[in-house]
Each structure stands twice: as C-alpha cells, then as structure tokens.
Amino acid sequence: MLVYQPYDGKVITNIPLDNSSTVARKLDLAVKCFADRANWLPAYQRIAILKRLARIVEREAGGLAQLIAREGGKPLADARVEVSRAVNGIEGAASELEHLAGEEIPMGLTAAARDRWAFTTKEPIGVVVAISAFNHPLNLIVHQAVPAIATGCPVIVKPALTTPLTCLRFVEMVYEAGLPELWCQTAIIEDLALAERLATDPRLAFLSFIGSAKVGWHLRSRLAPGTRCALEHGGAAPVIVDRSADVESVVAPLIKGGYYHAGQVCVSVQRIFVHDEIKRQFIDRFTDRVKILKIGDPTLPDTEVGPLILPKEVDRVGDWVTQAVNAGATLAVGGKRISDRVFEPTVLVEPPPDARVSHEEIFGPVTCIYGYTELDEAIRRANSLPVAFQASVFARDIDSALRAARYLDASAVMVNDHTAFRTDWMPFAGHRRSGYGIGGIPYTMRDMTQDKMIVLKLPS
C-alpha cells in the first residue's frame, strides 16, 4: 500500500497490507497470550517498559514530529507538541499504575457474613482492538494502546490508512522498550469487511474506536455480548463570546482552536456565538488575523495551516462553503481552494441553521460566526444539535461565565479558552451522538480492567 504526503501527493513509502490470514493469526496470538495467565507481565515490569518507552519517544522526538507532518499534514510546530504530549501520556500511564488498586469490601455486617474478609483486585479485561484516526497519528495511538499495555491487555492497533507510519514506528519503539511482541501488534487493513470482523470478533474484550459516528455506532451494534467499547466521534463545537469579553484577548485562542491542523480536530472551534454589541468588532479583529495565517508545507517550522488529509475533503469543504453562501451566509474571508489539497482558512458570518456548516462537523478550516442578544439564546442555539462534546465561553463577567458553564450541553466547558484544549490526564468524552464512554488515559485504564473479589472465610 502506498502512503502519500497530503500536502503535495508525493509517495513516502510502500508498506504491506494485512490480509484475512495474517489478521486471524494476530488475533489468535493475542487471545492465547492473554489466556496464559502464568505469563502475564507484573506491574513493575509494565512500569519499567513504559518508562523506557517514554525516554525512547523523547529521544526520537524530532523524527516523529517530521513523520507526523509528512504523512498527516499537521504543521511541524503542532506535531512537536503532539510528540511532547505523547511522552507525558506514557509517563502518566506508568504513574497511574501506582494507584490502580482494589479495595476492601466490608464483611461482618450481617450474621451470615461474619468471620469473612473480602477485598478486590484489578485484572486486565482481555484482548483490546484499537481503531484509530489520522488527525493525531501518534497521540491517539498512545491514548488507545498505552492504557492496554499499562493494564496488561494484549492490543491490536489498526491505524488510519492515511497515517500508518507513525503507528508502525511507535510500535517498534514499544518493542525496543522491552514489551514482548504478542502484547502489542498492528493491523494494516484496507478491506472494510475484514476490519469489521476484527472489531466484532467474539473473543474481543474491548473495542476502542476513534472516527466517524456512522462507523462507530455501527460497530457497537455488532459487538459480541460482553464486549466493552469506547467511541470517540466528533461534534460542532460551540463558543459563546459574552458582551463582557475582551475581544483582543479572545481572538488568538479562537484562531488556534478553529484552524489548528486545518480544523481536522473533533473538538475544533466551529460555531462562534458573539453578542451583538461586540459582533462587528470581533469579526474585524478575527478576520484580520485569519488573513495572515501562514499556509503551506507542514514540514516547515513557520506553517500554521497545512493541507486537508485527502483531495476529496477539499472538494467537500468547498461544497459546504458554497452551499452556505448560496443560502445567505456572508463570506468574510477565504472560501477558495489554494490547491487540490489545501483550502483557504475561511470565515462565514450568519450561515442559516439548515446549512451543513451550522449543524454538521466541518472538519476543515472553516469557522462560523453568529450574533445573539441574550445569553440564554446563545446557550439554546449552542445546545440545539444532536452532538455534544467540548464547548467554551469567553467572559469577564463571572455570572455570565458560570451560567454558560452550567447550562451548556457538553462534557467539558472551557472558560476563556478554546474548545480544543485538552490534557492527557483529563476525561475526554462525547455525549449522545458524539461518543460513548470516557477517554483520557487514567479513565481508559480503568475501563480496560475489571474487579475480582476474593473472600476468605476465617476460622471461627
């Protein structure tokens, strides 16, 4: 399979694909590996492996960042941040193992329970399959595979076909750190039916899926009884800019949140609701900054906006923008393709509610600005979609900030920061159509373990 650079379409390399035979063999090996309880890796070994892995990733940071920029199109400056976060995530998983423990269960509370002592221990849940997305080709793998490694679950990772190289390199580093190969394998699968068979195999204990809602919910409906899952989809992240907000300090974080990785982020700033009193000032400042974003080759250190992952995505984003303008939106800046792989950072003002940019995830370098008169109106409009992930409010008035934080339908509300803010130890979850379960390394580690209770009957 050929792997291309999304910026210019040049071939990076050719890698082999897995077929039904190799996928079946890998799954069989993972199942047998887990079934051999005598050879489970003790916690101290897993901690040591993760600590060595963090140092290896840190050592190879420059090459990993370049690889992310080349195969994923993420600007190099942001790719460097992704590698740094990956190191933090690995270290965090090792630290979390020090606190991942069972508890004593009280006995003797009834006559029937006297002379007994009970406690729980944590055990790995079983084989994990992780299906990942292209937009964070290292850090998403870390968030899916490292909790499995940490808790002692064999994991098979299927990276996005557009960005497999970072995953393959990371797994090589996992082996270099000392993890036996059976505990972490990759599956490079082009056949969608084969990928579905892997994800829904009845021997699977946990499916971690990051990608489109359509695929994720379909896979969940096909899971075998007892298989746990975590789904991370997208949204159309809302931002409320209160009349009390300082416009000058609001623009920079919203530019970052809206155009980071060309908007290809599941919690990217998309819908910006600005109070009418400051709307004109905000639009002027915001569009002035969008106009000077540095667009170009993602491997260059000063690039701020790179390509979309595939040419068809440029076509799609262009179609959505055209539809919105034809329906009455004002095109404040952008709106055109720079090449068949790069789309201009774009700002639309007042696209109608039925325009796709107003109610579906754009996943491109487009933000939409809407005016409002009352805060509750903005909250109602922000909450009007069947998706809900992260949201934000900008306000210097504490009452407005807290009211929005209380009533916005979101798993996380950022106050005076953009919607794409995230650290690797915080919970990360979409509500309703946006996802299922809670991401974030400590939370995923808990999901990948199960309690075993041991009850001792003591001598009378």
GROMACS .gro file of C-alpha atoms in nm:
model
  460
    1MET     CA    1   0.000   0.000   0.000
    2LEU     CA    2   0.135   0.341  -0.096
    3VAL     CA    3   0.148   0.612   0.171
    4TYR     CA    4   0.133   0.971   0.042
    5GLN     CA    5   0.215   1.316   0.170
    6PRO     CA    6  -0.117   1.502   0.184
    7TYR     CA    7   0.046   1.837   0.107
    8ASP     CA    8   0.184   1.750  -0.238
    9GLY     CA    9   0.073   1.394  -0.307
   10LYS     CA   10   0.428   1.257  -0.318
   11VAL     CA   11   0.475   0.894  -0.222
   12ILE     CA   12   0.651   0.844   0.111
   13THR     CA   13   0.680   0.467   0.101
   14ASN     CA   14   0.505   0.140   0.025
   15ILE     CA   15   0.400  -0.088   0.310
   16PRO     CA   16   0.243  -0.435   0.314
   17LEU     CA   17  -0.122  -0.483   0.397
   18ASP     CA   18  -0.259  -0.746   0.632
   19ASN     CA   19  -0.499  -0.998   0.485
   20SER     CA   20  -0.758  -1.222   0.648
   21SER     CA   21  -0.495  -1.486   0.722
   22THR     CA   22  -0.249  -1.252   0.895
   23VAL     CA   23  -0.525  -1.076   1.089
   24ALA     CA   24  -0.662  -1.411   1.210
   25ARG     CA   25  -0.314  -1.519   1.316
   26LYS     CA   26  -0.252  -1.197   1.508
   27LEU     CA   27  -0.584  -1.223   1.688
   28ASP     CA   28  -0.522  -1.588   1.773
   29LEU     CA   29  -0.183  -1.499   1.916
   30ALA     CA   30  -0.331  -1.217   2.126
   31VAL     CA   31  -0.604  -1.448   2.261
   32LYS     CA   32  -0.353  -1.720   2.351
   33CYS     CA   33  -0.121  -1.463   2.505
   34PHE     CA   34  -0.393  -1.342   2.741
   35ALA     CA   35  -0.514  -1.694   2.822
   36ASP     CA   36  -0.167  -1.782   2.957
   37ARG     CA   37  -0.211  -1.621   3.298
   38ALA     CA   38   0.120  -1.754   3.424
   39ASN     CA   39   0.297  -1.528   3.176
   40TRP     CA   40   0.107  -1.207   3.245
   41LEU     CA   41   0.352  -0.923   3.293
   42PRO     CA   42   0.362  -0.799   3.654
   43ALA     CA   43   0.302  -0.431   3.720
   44TYR     CA   44   0.665  -0.349   3.794
   45GLN     CA   45   0.770  -0.480   3.453
   46ARG     CA   46   0.498  -0.282   3.277
   47ILE     CA   47   0.601   0.033   3.463
   48ALA     CA   48   0.964  -0.019   3.363
   49ILE     CA   49   0.867  -0.076   2.998
   50LEU     CA   50   0.655   0.240   2.990
   51LYS     CA   51   0.930   0.449   3.147
   52ARG     CA   52   1.181   0.323   2.891
   53LEU     CA   53   0.927   0.386   2.614
   54ALA     CA   54   0.886   0.749   2.725
   55ARG     CA   55   1.261   0.803   2.704
   56ILE     CA   56   1.278   0.641   2.357
   57VAL     CA   57   0.995   0.860   2.224
   58GLU     CA   58   1.163   1.163   2.378
   59ARG     CA   59   1.491   1.068   2.210
   60GLU     CA   60   1.321   1.025   1.872
   61ALA     CA   61   1.102   1.335   1.904
   62GLY     CA   62   1.246   1.518   1.605
   63GLY     CA   63   1.199   1.229   1.364
   64LEU     CA   64   0.850   1.153   1.494
   65ALA     CA   65   0.740   1.514   1.451
   66GLN     CA   66   0.868   1.519   1.093
   67LEU     CA   67   0.689   1.192   1.021
   68ILE     CA   68   0.361   1.327   1.163
   69ALA     CA   69   0.395   1.639   0.947
   70ARG     CA   70   0.479   1.442   0.635
   71GLU     CA   71   0.215   1.170   0.647
   72GLY     CA   72  -0.058   1.361   0.832
   73GLY     CA   73  -0.012   1.716   0.708
   74LYS     CA   74  -0.006   1.858   1.060
   75PRO     CA   75   0.216   2.168   1.083
   76LEU     CA   76   0.555   2.084   1.230
   77ALA     CA   77   0.515   2.314   1.531
   78ASP     CA   78   0.194   2.132   1.627
   79ALA     CA   79   0.348   1.791   1.550
   80ARG     CA   80   0.622   1.869   1.802
   81VAL     CA   81   0.356   1.942   2.063
   82GLU     CA   82   0.189   1.610   1.980
   83VAL     CA   83   0.512   1.421   2.047
   84SER     CA   84   0.561   1.604   2.375
   85ARG     CA   85   0.209   1.513   2.480
   86ALA     CA   86   0.273   1.150   2.386
   87VAL     CA   87   0.570   1.142   2.626
   88ASN     CA   88   0.352   1.292   2.901
   89GLY     CA   89   0.080   1.037   2.831
   90ILE     CA   90   0.316   0.740   2.855
   91GLU     CA   91   0.465   0.872   3.178
   92GLY     CA   92   0.115   0.934   3.312
   93ALA     CA   93   0.012   0.575   3.244
   94ALA     CA   94   0.314   0.445   3.435
   95SER     CA   95   0.228   0.671   3.728
   96GLU     CA   96  -0.138   0.571   3.722
   97LEU     CA   97  -0.040   0.209   3.778
   98GLU     CA   98   0.081   0.309   4.122
   99HIS     CA   99  -0.278   0.399   4.215
  100LEU     CA  100  -0.480   0.143   4.016
  101ALA     CA  101  -0.586  -0.082   4.300
  102GLY     CA  102  -0.877  -0.269   4.451
  103GLU     CA  103  -1.037  -0.211   4.789
  104GLU     CA  104  -1.151  -0.389   5.100
  105ILE     CA  105  -1.517  -0.492   5.098
  106PRO     CA  106  -1.673  -0.473   5.447
  107MET     CA  107  -1.780  -0.806   5.590
  108GLY     CA  108  -1.942  -0.892   5.921
  109LEU     CA  109  -2.227  -0.652   5.859
  110THR     CA  110  -2.476  -0.937   5.895
  111ALA     CA  111  -2.459  -1.264   6.080
  112ALA     CA  112  -2.425  -1.452   5.751
  113ALA     CA  113  -2.113  -1.253   5.662
  114ARG     CA  114  -1.928  -1.292   5.990
  115ASP     CA  115  -1.579  -1.441   6.000
  116ARG     CA  116  -1.502  -1.336   5.645
  117TRP     CA  117  -1.252  -1.098   5.490
  118ALA     CA  118  -1.307  -0.969   5.137
  119PHE     CA  119  -1.113  -0.748   4.902
  120THR     CA  120  -1.092  -0.676   4.529
  121THR     CA  121  -0.801  -0.679   4.292
  122LYS     CA  122  -0.774  -0.527   3.943
  123GLU     CA  123  -0.725  -0.759   3.647
  124PRO     CA  124  -0.685  -0.679   3.276
  125ILE     CA  125  -1.009  -0.722   3.087
  126GLY     CA  126  -0.869  -0.912   2.788
  127VAL     CA  127  -0.782  -0.853   2.423
  128VAL     CA  128  -0.819  -0.495   2.300
  129VAL     CA  129  -0.862  -0.380   1.941
  130ALA     CA  130  -0.790  -0.011   1.883
  131ILE     CA  131  -0.908   0.150   1.560
  132SER     CA  132  -0.756   0.494   1.527
  133ALA     CA  133  -0.789   0.813   1.322
  134PHE     CA  134  -0.546   1.014   1.111
  135ASN     CA  135  -0.550   1.352   1.280
  136HIS     CA  136  -0.324   1.270   1.576
  137PRO     CA  137  -0.133   0.969   1.444
  138LEU     CA  138   0.091   0.938   1.750
  139ASN     CA  139  -0.110   1.070   2.041
  140LEU     CA  140  -0.430   0.883   1.956
  141ILE     CA  141  -0.231   0.559   1.942
  142VAL     CA  142  -0.082   0.647   2.280
  143HIS     CA  143  -0.430   0.708   2.422
  144GLN     CA  144  -0.559   0.376   2.290
  145ALA     CA  145  -0.263   0.137   2.310
  146VAL     CA  146  -0.069   0.259   2.613
  147PRO     CA  147  -0.358   0.201   2.860
  148ALA     CA  148  -0.378  -0.155   2.728
  149ILE     CA  149  -0.004  -0.205   2.771
  150ALA     CA  150  -0.019  -0.049   3.117
  151THR     CA  151  -0.303  -0.269   3.240
  152GLY     CA  152  -0.173  -0.589   3.082
  153CYS     CA  153  -0.416  -0.629   2.793
  154PRO     CA  154  -0.287  -0.759   2.458
  155VAL     CA  155  -0.370  -0.493   2.200
  156ILE     CA  156  -0.401  -0.492   1.821
  157VAL     CA  157  -0.383  -0.143   1.673
  158LYS     CA  158  -0.537  -0.054   1.338
  159PRO     CA  159  -0.415   0.293   1.236
  160ALA     CA  160  -0.579   0.508   0.971
  161LEU     CA  161  -0.464   0.405   0.623
  162THR     CA  162  -0.359   0.763   0.551
  163THR     CA  163  -0.125   0.776   0.852
  164PRO     CA  164   0.008   0.427   0.934
  165LEU     CA  165   0.379   0.509   0.951
  166THR     CA  166   0.378   0.690   1.285
  167CYS     CA  167   0.191   0.398   1.441
  168LEU     CA  168   0.432   0.143   1.297
  169ARG     CA  169   0.730   0.343   1.423
  170PHE     CA  170   0.572   0.377   1.767
  171VAL     CA  171   0.513   0.003   1.796
  172GLU     CA  172   0.876  -0.056   1.702
  173MET     CA  173   0.967   0.169   1.997
  174VAL     CA  174   0.733  -0.031   2.221
  175TYR     CA  175   0.930  -0.345   2.133
  176GLU     CA  176   1.258  -0.161   2.185
  177ALA     CA  177   1.136  -0.070   2.533
  178GLY     CA  178   1.104  -0.439   2.613
  179LEU     CA  179   0.740  -0.532   2.556
  180PRO     CA  180   0.708  -0.882   2.404
  181GLU     CA  181   0.559  -0.851   2.056
  182LEU     CA  182   0.248  -1.056   2.129
  183TRP     CA  183   0.126  -0.787   2.369
  184CYS     CA  184   0.111  -0.513   2.103
  185GLN     CA  185   0.054  -0.582   1.733
  186THR     CA  186  -0.055  -0.375   1.435
  187ALA     CA  187  -0.313  -0.449   1.167
  188ILE     CA  188  -0.286  -0.254   0.840
  189ILE     CA  189  -0.624  -0.331   0.686
  190GLU     CA  190  -0.771  -0.188   0.367
  191ASP     CA  191  -1.067  -0.428   0.346
  192LEU     CA  192  -1.352  -0.273   0.548
  193ALA     CA  193  -1.527  -0.607   0.593
  194LEU     CA  194  -1.208  -0.757   0.737
  195ALA     CA  195  -1.166  -0.461   0.973
  196GLU     CA  196  -1.524  -0.509   1.093
  197ARG     CA  197  -1.463  -0.880   1.155
  198LEU     CA  198  -1.162  -0.794   1.367
  199ALA     CA  199  -1.353  -0.529   1.564
  200THR     CA  200  -1.651  -0.756   1.629
  201ASP     CA  201  -1.478  -1.087   1.694
  202PRO     CA  202  -1.647  -1.252   1.996
  203ARG     CA  203  -1.311  -1.313   2.165
  204LEU     CA  204  -1.255  -0.940   2.190
  205ALA     CA  205  -1.291  -0.782   2.535
  206PHE     CA  206  -1.267  -0.413   2.446
  207LEU     CA  207  -1.302  -0.205   2.129
  208SER     CA  208  -1.151   0.143   2.122
  209PHE     CA  209  -1.274   0.335   1.818
  210ILE     CA  210  -1.190   0.688   1.707
  211GLY     CA  211  -1.352   0.802   1.385
  212SER     CA  212  -1.684   0.875   1.221
  213ALA     CA  213  -2.006   0.838   1.416
  214LYS     CA  214  -2.164   0.634   1.139
  215VAL     CA  215  -1.893   0.367   1.156
  216GLY     CA  216  -1.854   0.377   1.533
  217TRP     CA  217  -2.220   0.328   1.617
  218HIS     CA  218  -2.248   0.055   1.354
  219LEU     CA  219  -1.957  -0.136   1.508
  220ARG     CA  220  -2.105  -0.100   1.855
  221SER     CA  221  -2.429  -0.255   1.730
  222ARG     CA  222  -2.233  -0.556   1.606
  223LEU     CA  223  -2.023  -0.623   1.917
  224ALA     CA  224  -2.047  -0.962   2.082
  225PRO     CA  225  -2.226  -0.979   2.421
  226GLY     CA  226  -1.993  -0.868   2.697
  227THR     CA  227  -1.753  -0.671   2.477
  228ARG     CA  228  -1.693  -0.325   2.618
  229CYS     CA  229  -1.623  -0.028   2.395
  230ALA     CA  230  -1.527   0.336   2.385
  231LEU     CA  231  -1.630   0.550   2.089
  232GLU     CA  232  -1.487   0.894   2.015
  233HIS     CA  233  -1.660   1.080   1.735
  234GLY     CA  234  -1.687   1.446   1.651
  235GLY     CA  235  -1.906   1.746   1.714
  236ALA     CA  236  -1.961   2.102   1.601
  237ALA     CA  237  -1.804   2.275   1.898
  238PRO     CA  238  -1.979   2.594   2.013
  239VAL     CA  239  -1.816   2.902   2.162
  240ILE     CA  240  -2.006   3.184   2.333
  241VAL     CA  241  -1.840   3.526   2.342
  242ASP     CA  242  -2.018   3.730   2.607
  243ARG     CA  243  -2.059   4.108   2.584
  244SER     CA  244  -1.817   4.137   2.877
  245ALA     CA  245  -1.537   3.954   2.694
  246ASP     CA  246  -1.216   4.133   2.595
  247VAL     CA  247  -1.220   4.097   2.217
  248GLU     CA  248  -0.846   4.144   2.180
  249SER     CA  249  -0.771   3.850   2.411
  250VAL     CA  250  -1.041   3.626   2.261
  251VAL     CA  251  -0.920   3.625   1.901
  252ALA     CA  252  -0.587   3.442   1.938
  253PRO     CA  253  -0.719   3.131   2.117
  254LEU     CA  254  -1.017   3.104   1.883
  255ILE     CA  255  -0.789   3.126   1.580
  256LYS     CA  256  -0.583   2.844   1.726
  257GLY     CA  257  -0.888   2.638   1.817
  258GLY     CA  258  -1.052   2.687   1.479
  259TYR     CA  259  -0.760   2.642   1.239
  260TYR     CA  260  -0.527   2.408   1.427
  261HIS     CA  261  -0.450   2.117   1.190
  262ALA     CA  262  -0.673   2.287   0.931
  263GLY     CA  263  -0.975   2.228   1.155
  264GLN     CA  264  -0.934   1.850   1.143
  265VAL     CA  265  -0.992   1.806   1.516
  266CYS     CA  266  -1.303   1.655   1.674
  267VAL     CA  267  -1.341   1.947   1.917
  268SER     CA  268  -1.227   2.220   1.677
  269VAL     CA  269  -1.392   2.562   1.720
  270GLN     CA  270  -1.676   2.571   1.466
  271ARG     CA  271  -1.975   2.776   1.582
  272ILE     CA  272  -1.893   3.111   1.746
  273PHE     CA  273  -2.185   3.298   1.904
  274VAL     CA  274  -2.089   3.662   1.965
  275HIS     CA  275  -2.301   3.920   2.146
  276ASP     CA  276  -2.438   4.179   1.907
  277GLU     CA  277  -2.275   4.465   2.099
  278ILE     CA  278  -1.925   4.341   2.010
  279LYS     CA  279  -2.000   4.135   1.700
  280ARG     CA  280  -1.869   4.383   1.443
  281GLN     CA  281  -1.551   4.447   1.639
  282PHE     CA  282  -1.496   4.073   1.682
  283ILE     CA  283  -1.546   3.996   1.312
  284ASP     CA  284  -1.299   4.266   1.211
  285ARG     CA  285  -1.028   4.150   1.452
  286PHE     CA  286  -1.089   3.783   1.384
  287THR     CA  287  -1.084   3.806   1.005
  288ASP     CA  288  -0.775   4.028   1.009
  289ARG     CA  289  -0.590   3.751   1.194
  290VAL     CA  290  -0.725   3.474   0.971
  291LYS     CA  291  -0.600   3.659   0.662
  292ILE     CA  292  -0.239   3.642   0.780
  293LEU     CA  293  -0.229   3.277   0.881
  294LYS     CA  294   0.078   3.114   0.726
  295ILE     CA  295  -0.045   2.844   0.487
  296GLY     CA  296   0.182   2.592   0.323
  297ASP     CA  297   0.416   2.297   0.359
  298PRO     CA  298   0.351   2.139   0.703
  299THR     CA  299   0.714   2.030   0.739
  300LEU     CA  300   0.827   2.395   0.759
  301PRO     CA  301   0.851   2.535   1.112
  302ASP     CA  302   0.653   2.856   1.046
  303THR     CA  303   0.350   2.695   0.876
  304GLU     CA  304   0.026   2.743   1.072
  305VAL     CA  305  -0.226   2.577   0.837
  306GLY     CA  306  -0.145   2.278   0.619
  307PRO     CA  307  -0.345   2.055   0.386
  308LEU     CA  308  -0.657   1.851   0.435
  309ILE     CA  309  -0.588   1.481   0.455
  310LEU     CA  310  -0.731   1.395   0.109
  311PRO     CA  311  -0.829   1.591  -0.204
  312LYS     CA  312  -1.190   1.474  -0.168
  313GLU     CA  313  -1.205   1.657   0.166
  314VAL     CA  314  -1.110   1.981  -0.008
  315ASP     CA  315  -1.397   1.922  -0.250
  316ARG     CA  316  -1.637   1.853   0.036
  317VAL     CA  317  -1.540   2.161   0.238
  318GLY     CA  318  -1.567   2.376  -0.074
  319ASP     CA  319  -1.914   2.240  -0.144
  320TRP     CA  320  -2.030   2.312   0.211
  321VAL     CA  321  -1.900   2.668   0.198
  322THR     CA  322  -2.064   2.731  -0.139
  323GLN     CA  323  -2.392   2.591  -0.010
  324ALA     CA  324  -2.381   2.820   0.295
  325VAL     CA  325  -2.308   3.130   0.086
  326ASN     CA  326  -2.583   3.046  -0.159
  327ALA     CA  327  -2.821   3.009   0.135
  328GLY     CA  328  -2.740   3.358   0.265
  329ALA     CA  329  -2.415   3.339   0.466
  330THR     CA  330  -2.165   3.621   0.426
  331LEU     CA  331  -1.818   3.508   0.321
  332ALA     CA  332  -1.594   3.725   0.538
  333VAL     CA  333  -1.262   3.574   0.428
  334GLY     CA  334  -1.134   3.270   0.238
  335GLY     CA  335  -1.372   3.033   0.067
  336LYS     CA  336  -1.144   2.909  -0.209
  337ARG     CA  337  -0.913   2.616  -0.265
  338ILE     CA  338  -0.543   2.701  -0.285
  339SER     CA  339  -0.471   2.368  -0.448
  340ASP     CA  340  -0.646   2.035  -0.479
  341ARG     CA  341  -0.513   1.956  -0.128
  342VAL     CA  342  -0.524   2.290   0.056
  343PHE     CA  343  -0.829   2.503   0.137
  344GLU     CA  344  -0.814   2.866   0.246
  345PRO     CA  345  -0.890   2.939   0.612
  346THR     CA  346  -1.247   3.060   0.588
  347VAL     CA  347  -1.490   3.263   0.799
  348LEU     CA  348  -1.866   3.255   0.737
  349VAL     CA  349  -2.100   3.503   0.905
  350GLU     CA  350  -2.459   3.406   0.985
  351PRO     CA  351  -2.496   3.087   0.783
  352PRO     CA  352  -2.858   2.974   0.820
  353PRO     CA  353  -2.939   2.697   1.069
  354ASP     CA  354  -3.013   2.445   0.794
  355ALA     CA  355  -2.676   2.496   0.622
  356ARG     CA  356  -2.450   2.196   0.677
  357VAL     CA  357  -2.180   2.418   0.828
  358SER     CA  358  -2.428   2.510   1.103
  359HIS     CA  359  -2.528   2.162   1.214
  360GLU     CA  360  -2.265   1.911   1.095
  361GLU     CA  361  -1.897   1.878   1.178
  362ILE     CA  362  -1.696   2.065   0.914
  363PHE     CA  363  -1.360   1.900   0.987
  364GLY     CA  364  -1.191   2.167   0.780
  365PRO     CA  365  -1.051   2.522   0.815
  366VAL     CA  366  -1.389   2.694   0.847
  367THR     CA  367  -1.546   2.881   1.137
  368CYS     CA  368  -1.894   3.032   1.155
  369ILE     CA  369  -1.992   3.348   1.344
  370TYR     CA  370  -2.345   3.417   1.467
  371GLY     CA  371  -2.481   3.714   1.659
  372TYR     CA  372  -2.709   3.696   1.963
  373THR     CA  373  -2.877   3.937   2.203
  374GLU     CA  374  -2.938   3.730   2.518
  375LEU     CA  375  -2.704   3.476   2.676
  376ASP     CA  376  -2.978   3.217   2.717
  377GLU     CA  377  -3.050   3.244   2.344
  378ALA     CA  378  -2.686   3.167   2.265
  379ILE     CA  379  -2.690   2.872   2.504
  380ARG     CA  380  -3.009   2.737   2.345
  381ARG     CA  381  -2.859   2.761   1.996
  382ALA     CA  382  -2.531   2.607   2.110
  383ASN     CA  383  -2.726   2.313   2.258
  384SER     CA  384  -2.957   2.264   1.959
  385LEU     CA  385  -2.762   1.986   1.784
  386PRO     CA  386  -2.767   1.609   1.850
  387VAL     CA  387  -2.391   1.618   1.909
  388ALA     CA  388  -2.220   1.744   2.223
  389PHE     CA  389  -1.851   1.733   2.305
  390GLN     CA  390  -1.647   2.027   2.435
  391ALA     CA  391  -1.766   2.389   2.444
  392SER     CA  392  -1.635   2.720   2.569
  393VAL     CA  393  -1.739   3.062   2.690
  394PHE     CA  394  -1.539   3.385   2.697
  395ALA     CA  395  -1.649   3.638   2.958
  396ARG     CA  396  -1.506   3.871   3.218
  397ASP     CA  397  -1.841   3.874   3.396
  398ILE     CA  398  -1.831   3.579   3.633
  399ASP     CA  399  -2.209   3.537   3.640
  400SER     CA  400  -2.223   3.502   3.261
  401ALA     CA  401  -1.930   3.260   3.259
  402LEU     CA  402  -2.077   3.038   3.527
  403ARG     CA  403  -2.427   3.044   3.377
  404ALA     CA  404  -2.291   2.931   3.041
  405ALA     CA  405  -2.070   2.669   3.206
  406ARG     CA  406  -2.371   2.536   3.393
  407TYR     CA  407  -2.617   2.520   3.106
  408LEU     CA  408  -2.406   2.435   2.802
  409ASP     CA  409  -2.461   2.074   2.696
  410ALA     CA  410  -2.103   1.949   2.685
  411SER     CA  411  -1.875   1.703   2.856
  412ALA     CA  412  -1.632   1.988   2.925
  413VAL     CA  413  -1.674   2.365   2.918
  414MET     CA  414  -1.364   2.582   2.886
  415VAL     CA  415  -1.386   2.929   3.036
  416ASN     CA  416  -1.178   3.185   2.848
  417ASP     CA  417  -1.010   2.919   2.637
  418HIS     CA  418  -1.087   2.745   2.308
  419THR     CA  419  -1.282   2.420   2.274
  420ALA     CA  420  -0.985   2.211   2.159
  421PHE     CA  421  -0.794   2.243   2.487
  422ARG     CA  422  -0.702   1.906   2.632
  423THR     CA  423  -0.454   1.747   2.865
  424ASP     CA  424  -0.387   1.375   2.869
  425TRP     CA  425  -0.499   1.308   3.224
  426MET     CA  426  -0.838   1.479   3.197
  427PRO     CA  427  -1.158   1.295   3.095
  428PHE     CA  428  -1.242   1.334   2.727
  429ALA     CA  429  -1.584   1.222   2.612
  430GLY     CA  430  -1.855   1.298   2.363
  431HIS     CA  431  -2.216   1.297   2.472
  432ARG     CA  432  -2.506   1.149   2.277
  433ARG     CA  433  -2.406   1.102   1.909
  434SER     CA  434  -2.056   1.235   1.979
  435GLY     CA  435  -1.934   0.925   2.156
  436TYR     CA  436  -1.963   0.657   2.419
  437GLY     CA  437  -1.751   0.604   2.728
  438ILE     CA  438  -1.481   0.827   2.869
  439GLY     CA  439  -1.139   0.876   2.712
  440GLY     CA  440  -0.827   1.006   2.881
  441ILE     CA  441  -0.550   0.771   2.984
  442PRO     CA  442  -0.646   0.711   3.351
  443TYR     CA  443  -1.012   0.661   3.258
  444THR     CA  444  -0.931   0.423   2.974
  445MET     CA  445  -0.707   0.223   3.206
  446ARG     CA  446  -0.999   0.176   3.444
  447ASP     CA  447  -1.221   0.067   3.155
  448MET     CA  448  -0.961  -0.190   3.049
  449THR     CA  449  -0.958  -0.356   3.391
  450GLN     CA  450  -1.216  -0.547   3.590
  451ASP     CA  451  -1.253  -0.617   3.958
  452LYS     CA  452  -1.205  -0.964   4.103
  453MET     CA  453  -1.332  -1.013   4.457
  454ILE     CA  454  -1.163  -1.260   4.689
  455VAL     CA  455  -1.347  -1.373   5.001
  456LEU     CA  456  -1.162  -1.553   5.278
  457LYS     CA  457  -1.353  -1.750   5.538
  458LEU     CA  458  -1.166  -1.716   5.863
  459PRO     CA  459  -1.151  -1.971   6.143
  460SER     CA  460  -1.425  -1.921   6.399
   0.00000   0.00000   0.00000
